[in-house]
Amino acid sequence: MTDFSKHIAPLLGLKQQQVAATIALLDDKATIPFIARYRKERTGSLDEVQIAAISEHYTRLQELESRKQTVLDTIDGLGKLTPELRQQIENCWSATELEDIYLPYKPHKKTRADIAREKGLQPLADRIRKQYPEPLHATDDELQGARDIIAEEVSQDTAARNAIRREFSYSAILTTKLVKGKEDSPEALKYKDYFAVSEPLRHISSHRLLAIRRAENEGFIRVDISADVDKCLDKLDRLFVRNGTPSARQVELALEDSYKRLLKPSIENEFAASSKQEADTEAIRVFATNLRQLLLESPLGQKRVLALDPGFRTGCKMVVLSAQGDLLYHDVVFLHNLDSKDKLQRAVAKYAVEAVAIGNGTASRECEDFVRRALQPAPPVFVVSENGASVYSASKIAREEFPNEDVTVRGAVSIGRRLMDPLAELVKIDPKSIGVGQYQHDVDQTRLKDALNQTVESVVNYVGVDVNTASPYLLTYISGLGPALAQNIVKYRSENGPFPDRKALLNVPKMGAKTFEQCAGFLRIAGGTNPLDNTAVHPERYAVARQLLKEGFADPDKAKMADLQRFVTDEVGLPTLNDIVHELQKPSRDPRTQAEAFRFDDSVHTIEDLKVGMVLPGIVTNISNFGAFVDLGVHKDGLIHVSEMADRRITDPTEVLSLHQKVTVTVIGIDLQRQRIQLSLKQTHHSPK
């Protein structure tokens, strides 16, 4: 069996034993959160990012191994698999190199070279390639056929392909050209910045490349990637041309044809694909980072909430939720309506409302003003992102939760619940629909889905879940569970009452010992028979935890961390002991911060109210790798370009800002015609993170 660890370790700068141990755990069906949290001694305390990277490389190498077998079988079936070729393939650990080796044997449509070979011109092509000094005795058609053979052979030569790749990697230029007849199309105007691009491919930012590819896919522009032709031909000449004979001249002609007709299009496709893949990787990283921040947004907790989904014409849908998130009441209120003002006041009084959640869509500011005027003093008022609420309200999940309510009620409920516990509510929505990424529809959808699901799983397990109150949608993401077991847990809970302890989970149908091992540490039981069940201490380490409790490690003032060394065993090392002590000192503590109320500047309600130089409060609504968008309460988000985030050079906006962070910004530009607002953090002398 192939030892992949020796190939992965140097790529990631890790020790081979760390990688080998991680691969063994992954093969044993351990999840990334479980390995990172409860198998630190095995992996040398690798974190989730490192373990995920190992998993990704491991999967890629397994796919490469499978591809190598396919290549071997195909070549063997052709009767052309020599011992030397087999060894070359088996020792290959690059997908690109493998495809280069396979290229001459790959099934393909009949080519000009194949036709020439059928005419018996292979011997002539071989003589020409050897570049003997004697004259060539062949017709023009025969020479053309021989050159076709040489051109194809050169295009399949590994050294030639690598030489052209190196030149492309250094000097490739991406150029775009507007498709004739599209210049006056209204749809094309959004892409006008990309009508005549000419830039080094390696310098084009990921978001620009994705925008260019979108414009190309929609038929507005044509894209070309080219390297310096003379330099490419010179590299080929150095590889294949040996002297000044007539044969050498034929080789030169074949090389020129090979480059323009075969090599250049092939390598261009490679670089188009690889640059798109790199852009996808960056866009997916930004999306996953934003999603993680959104899921970790501060919860208000179990409070009675009045939630409003704002609207002008159809009114604002109003719901009242219990502290557990149950729907108690719903109605519609209209802005600037006395009867609606009374409705609002009666609802707040009757249900002892402790907080108000207002969606941040159309009429949000007007709705907030209405609430503050109607309720004096008003409970804390929170503006909540509506992104994805409409997707949830029309979903199967929403219909199951509220079969007798329409989409407007479900949407308002989602807004209120997002305030109480953003994580518990947002897991019900496809992450792509939450709207915190860039070009999410343009990137590789499988990679995006995998990355976002991994992010959700990471956050859910990081926070932990109360198994006696969690929805099946939240439980689905717990390490080792999934939809079927999550439903089984909820069904067992409804039929048998709350779980008294973690051990009772083993009574759930299909909950085996291995699954229990994976999930138990991430499931909490508040008020159960064992206080340790409400911590992140894994049941397999309860004996050690009890020893530490006896020794007083739950008291930070008394605990002497140096004394932990005497509890170290072959199975339990200092990393796990430190984690246990942390849990004993802060049991059942939610790692998220508490939600805080926020208020926009009362002097601005529309973009026309803004003036350059204004210093205003705002909320970060989205982050891309070129900047961050901020809601100022004027129905149009402003942009803080990355160059306006700090006095130092920023390459990653998430170094400075997080999603839904409250910030103070300075207005530095207003374009009323294009409805654009430029903002700065630098000029506020504000250190946001």
mmCIF file with all atom_site columns, N, CA, C and O in Angstrom, residues 486-509:
data_model
loop_
_atom_site.group_PDB
_atom_site.id
_atom_site.type_symbol
_atom_site.label_atom_id
_atom_site.label_alt_id
_atom_site.label_comp_id
_atom_site.label_asym_id
_atom_site.label_entity_id
_atom_site.label_seq_id
_atom_site.pdbx_PDB_ins_code
_atom_site.Cartn_x
_atom_site.Cartn_y
_atom_site.Cartn_z
_atom_site.occupancy
_atom_site.B_iso_or_equiv
_atom_site.pdbx_formal_charge
_atom_site.auth_seq_id
_atom_site.auth_comp_id
_atom_site.auth_asym_id
_atom_site.auth_atom_id
_atom_site.pdbx_PDB_model_num
ATOM 1  N N  . ALA A 1 486 ? -29.399 12.364 13.111 1.00 0.00 ? 486 ALA A N  1
ATOM 2  C CA . ALA A 1 486 ? -29.949 13.571 13.741 1.00 0.00 ? 486 ALA A CA 1
ATOM 3  C C  . ALA A 1 486 ? -31.453 13.415 13.942 1.00 0.00 ? 486 ALA A C  1
ATOM 4  O O  . ALA A 1 486 ? -31.992 13.746 15.007 1.00 0.00 ? 486 ALA A O  1
ATOM 5  N N  . GLN A 1 487 ? -32.134 12.896 12.934 1.00 0.00 ? 487 GLN A N  1
ATOM 6  C CA . GLN A 1 487 ? -33.577 12.661 13.053 1.00 0.00 ? 487 GLN A CA 1
ATOM 7  C C  . GLN A 1 487 ? -33.871 11.603 14.111 1.00 0.00 ? 487 GLN A C  1
ATOM 8  O O  . GLN A 1 487 ? -34.840 11.715 14.877 1.00 0.00 ? 487 GLN A O  1
ATOM 9  N N  . ASN A 1 488 ? -33.038 10.565 14.175 1.00 0.00 ? 488 ASN A N  1
ATOM 10 C CA . ASN A 1 488 ? -33.235 9.521  15.185 1.00 0.00 ? 488 ASN A CA 1
ATOM 11 C C  . ASN A 1 488 ? -33.116 10.076 16.600 1.00 0.00 ? 488 ASN A C  1
ATOM 12 O O  . ASN A 1 488 ? -33.860 9.683  17.500 1.00 0.00 ? 488 ASN A O  1
ATOM 13 N N  . ILE A 1 489 ? -32.147 10.995 16.784 1.00 0.00 ? 489 ILE A N  1
ATOM 14 C CA . ILE A 1 489 ? -31.948 11.609 18.105 1.00 0.00 ? 489 ILE A CA 1
ATOM 15 C C  . ILE A 1 489 ? -33.186 12.415 18.502 1.00 0.00 ? 489 ILE A C  1
ATOM 16 O O  . ILE A 1 489 ? -33.687 12.311 19.628 1.00 0.00 ? 489 ILE A O  1
ATOM 17 N N  . VAL A 1 490 ? -33.688 13.233 17.572 1.00 0.00 ? 490 VAL A N  1
ATOM 18 C CA . VAL A 1 490 ? -34.856 14.067 17.863 1.00 0.00 ? 490 VAL A CA 1
ATOM 19 C C  . VAL A 1 490 ? -36.084 13.193 18.130 1.00 0.00 ? 490 VAL A C  1
ATOM 20 O O  . VAL A 1 490 ? -36.873 13.462 19.050 1.00 0.00 ? 490 VAL A O  1
ATOM 21 N N  . LYS A 1 491 ? -36.247 12.134 17.343 1.00 0.00 ? 491 LYS A N  1
ATOM 22 C CA . LYS A 1 491 ? -37.384 11.228 17.544 1.00 0.00 ? 491 LYS A CA 1
ATOM 23 C C  . LYS A 1 491 ? -37.293 10.533 18.905 1.00 0.00 ? 491 LYS A C  1
ATOM 24 O O  . LYS A 1 491 ? -38.287 10.450 19.641 1.00 0.00 ? 491 LYS A O  1
ATOM 25 N N  . TYR A 1 492 ? -36.108 10.036 19.247 1.00 0.00 ? 492 TYR A N  1
ATOM 26 C CA . TYR A 1 492 ? -35.922 9.366  20.536 1.00 0.00 ? 492 TYR A CA 1
ATOM 27 C C  . TYR A 1 492 ? -36.195 10.335 21.682 1.00 0.00 ? 492 TYR A C  1
ATOM 28 O O  . TYR A 1 492 ? -36.838 9.979  22.678 1.00 0.00 ? 492 TYR A O  1
ATOM 29 N N  . ARG A 1 493 ? -35.731 11.571 21.515 1.00 0.00 ? 493 ARG A N  1
ATOM 30 C CA . ARG A 1 493 ? -35.934 12.615 22.539 1.00 0.00 ? 493 ARG A CA 1
ATOM 31 C C  . ARG A 1 493 ? -37.414 12.907 22.740 1.00 0.00 ? 493 ARG A C  1
ATOM 32 O O  . ARG A 1 493 ? -37.894 13.053 23.865 1.00 0.00 ? 493 ARG A O  1
ATOM 33 N N  . SER A 1 494 ? -38.164 12.981 21.638 1.00 0.00 ? 494 SER A N  1
ATOM 34 C CA . SER A 1 494 ? -39.596 13.299 21.746 1.00 0.00 ? 494 SER A CA 1
ATOM 35 C C  . SER A 1 494 ? -40.380 12.135 22.360 1.00 0.00 ? 494 SER A C  1
ATOM 36 O O  . SER A 1 494 ? -41.391 12.341 23.030 1.00 0.00 ? 494 SER A O  1
ATOM 37 N N  . GLU A 1 495 ? -39.907 10.911 22.129 1.00 0.00 ? 495 GLU A N  1
ATOM 38 C CA . GLU A 1 495 ? -40.620 9.741  22.651 1.00 0.00 ? 495 GLU A CA 1
ATOM 39 C C  . GLU A 1 495 ? -40.226 9.390  24.078 1.00 0.00 ? 495 GLU A C  1
ATOM 40 O O  . GLU A 1 495 ? -41.033 8.827  24.827 1.00 0.00 ? 495 GLU A O  1
ATOM 41 N N  . ASN A 1 496 ? -38.996 9.706  24.480 1.00 0.00 ? 496 ASN A N  1
ATOM 42 C CA . ASN A 1 496 ? -38.484 9.272  25.778 1.00 0.00 ? 496 ASN A CA 1
ATOM 43 C C  . ASN A 1 496 ? -38.132 10.412 26.728 1.00 0.00 ? 496 ASN A C  1
ATOM 44 O O  . ASN A 1 496 ? -37.690 10.169 27.850 1.00 0.00 ? 496 ASN A O  1
ATOM 45 N N  . GLY A 1 497 ? -38.314 11.644 26.272 1.00 0.00 ? 497 GLY A N  1
ATOM 46 C CA . GLY A 1 497 ? -37.962 12.783 27.111 1.00 0.00 ? 497 GLY A CA 1
ATOM 47 C C  . GLY A 1 497 ? -36.495 13.156 26.963 1.00 0.00 ? 497 GLY A C  1
ATOM 48 O O  . GLY A 1 497 ? -35.743 12.508 26.221 1.00 0.00 ? 497 GLY A O  1
ATOM 49 N N  . PRO A 1 498 ? -36.047 14.214 27.653 1.00 0.00 ? 498 PRO A N  1
ATOM 50 C CA . PRO A 1 498 ? -34.668 14.694 27.524 1.00 0.00 ? 498 PRO A CA 1
ATOM 51 C C  . PRO A 1 498 ? -33.648 13.611 27.901 1.00 0.00 ? 498 PRO A C  1
ATOM 52 O O  . PRO A 1 498 ? -33.906 12.756 28.757 1.00 0.00 ? 498 PRO A O  1
ATOM 53 N N  . PHE A 1 499 ? -32.495 13.656 27.260 1.00 0.00 ? 499 PHE A N  1
ATOM 54 C CA . PHE A 1 499 ? -31.406 12.742 27.600 1.00 0.00 ? 499 PHE A CA 1
ATOM 55 C C  . PHE A 1 499 ? -30.857 13.124 28.974 1.00 0.00 ? 499 PHE A C  1
ATOM 56 O O  . PHE A 1 499 ? -30.468 14.281 29.184 1.00 0.00 ? 499 PHE A O  1
ATOM 57 N N  . PRO A 1 500 ? -30.795 12.180 29.921 1.00 0.00 ? 500 PRO A N  1
ATOM 58 C CA . PRO A 1 500 ? -30.278 12.516 31.251 1.00 0.00 ? 500 PRO A CA 1
ATOM 59 C C  . PRO A 1 500 ? -28.752 12.625 31.270 1.00 0.00 ? 500 PRO A C  1
ATOM 60 O O  . PRO A 1 500 ? -28.185 13.316 32.105 1.00 0.00 ? 500 PRO A O  1
ATOM 61 N N  . ASP A 1 501 ? -28.102 11.912 30.366 1.00 0.00 ? 501 ASP A N  1
ATOM 62 C CA . ASP A 1 501 ? -26.643 11.957 30.291 1.00 0.00 ? 501 ASP A CA 1
ATOM 63 C C  . ASP A 1 501 ? -26.208 11.526 28.891 1.00 0.00 ? 501 ASP A C  1
ATOM 64 O O  . ASP A 1 501 ? -27.010 11.072 28.074 1.00 0.00 ? 501 ASP A O  1
ATOM 65 N N  . ARG A 1 502 ? -24.902 11.693 28.617 1.00 0.00 ? 502 ARG A N  1
ATOM 66 C CA . ARG A 1 502 ? -24.395 11.339 27.293 1.00 0.00 ? 502 ARG A CA 1
ATOM 67 C C  . ARG A 1 502 ? -24.509 9.842  27.018 1.00 0.00 ? 502 ARG A C  1
ATOM 68 O O  . ARG A 1 502 ? -24.734 9.432  25.865 1.00 0.00 ? 502 ARG A O  1
ATOM 69 N N  . LYS A 1 503 ? -24.370 9.021  28.035 1.00 0.00 ? 503 LYS A N  1
ATOM 70 C CA . LYS A 1 503 ? -24.442 7.570  27.829 1.00 0.00 ? 503 LYS A CA 1
ATOM 71 C C  . LYS A 1 503 ? -25.778 7.159  27.224 1.00 0.00 ? 503 LYS A C  1
ATOM 72 O O  . LYS A 1 503 ? -25.862 6.167  26.486 1.00 0.00 ? 503 LYS A O  1
ATOM 73 N N  . ALA A 1 504 ? -26.827 7.912  27.545 1.00 0.00 ? 504 ALA A N  1
ATOM 74 C CA . ALA A 1 504 ? -28.158 7.577  27.039 1.00 0.00 ? 504 ALA A CA 1
ATOM 75 C C  . ALA A 1 504 ? -28.235 7.685  25.512 1.00 0.00 ? 504 ALA A C  1
ATOM 76 O O  . ALA A 1 504 ? -29.128 7.108  24.886 1.00 0.00 ? 504 ALA A O  1
ATOM 77 N N  . LEU A 1 505 ? -27.298 8.419  24.912 1.00 0.00 ? 505 LEU A N  1
ATOM 78 C CA . LEU A 1 505 ? -27.270 8.529  23.450 1.00 0.00 ? 505 LEU A CA 1
ATOM 79 C C  . LEU A 1 505 ? -27.061 7.177  22.787 1.00 0.00 ? 505 LEU A C  1
ATOM 80 O O  . LEU A 1 505 ? -27.470 6.961  21.637 1.00 0.00 ? 505 LEU A O  1
ATOM 81 N N  . LEU A 1 506 ? -26.427 6.268  23.503 1.00 0.00 ? 506 LEU A N  1
ATOM 82 C CA . LEU A 1 506 ? -26.178 4.939  22.947 1.00 0.00 ? 506 LEU A CA 1
ATOM 83 C C  . LEU A 1 506 ? -27.470 4.148  22.754 1.00 0.00 ? 506 LEU A C  1
ATOM 84 O O  . LEU A 1 506 ? -27.480 3.114  22.072 1.00 0.00 ? 506 LEU A O  1
ATOM 85 N N  . ASN A 1 507 ? -28.575 4.631  23.329 1.00 0.00 ? 507 ASN A N  1
ATOM 86 C CA . ASN A 1 507 ? -29.869 3.973  23.153 1.00 0.00 ? 507 ASN A CA 1
ATOM 87 C C  . ASN A 1 507 ? -30.560 4.391  21.859 1.00 0.00 ? 507 ASN A C  1
ATOM 88 O O  . ASN A 1 507 ? -31.556 3.788  21.459 1.00 0.00 ? 507 ASN A O  1
ATOM 89 N N  . VAL A 1 508 ? -30.042 5.432  21.230 1.00 0.00 ? 508 VAL A N  1
ATOM 90 C CA . VAL A 1 508 ? -30.637 5.920  19.980 1.00 0.00 ? 508 VAL A CA 1
ATOM 91 C C  . VAL A 1 508 ? -30.383 4.891  18.876 1.00 0.00 ? 508 VAL A C  1
ATOM 92 O O  . VAL A 1 508 ? -29.258 4.413  18.723 1.00 0.00 ? 508 VAL A O  1
ATOM 93 N N  . PRO A 1 509 ? -31.399 4.523  18.095 1.00 0.00 ? 509 PRO A N  1
ATOM 94 C CA . PRO A 1 509 ? -31.204 3.572  16.999 1.00 0.00 ? 509 PRO A CA 1
ATOM 95 C C  . PRO A 1 509 ? -30.090 4.014  16.049 1.00 0.00 ? 509 PRO A C  1
ATOM 96 O O  . PRO A 1 509 ? -29.996 5.193  15.697 1.00 0.00 ? 509 PRO A O  1
#
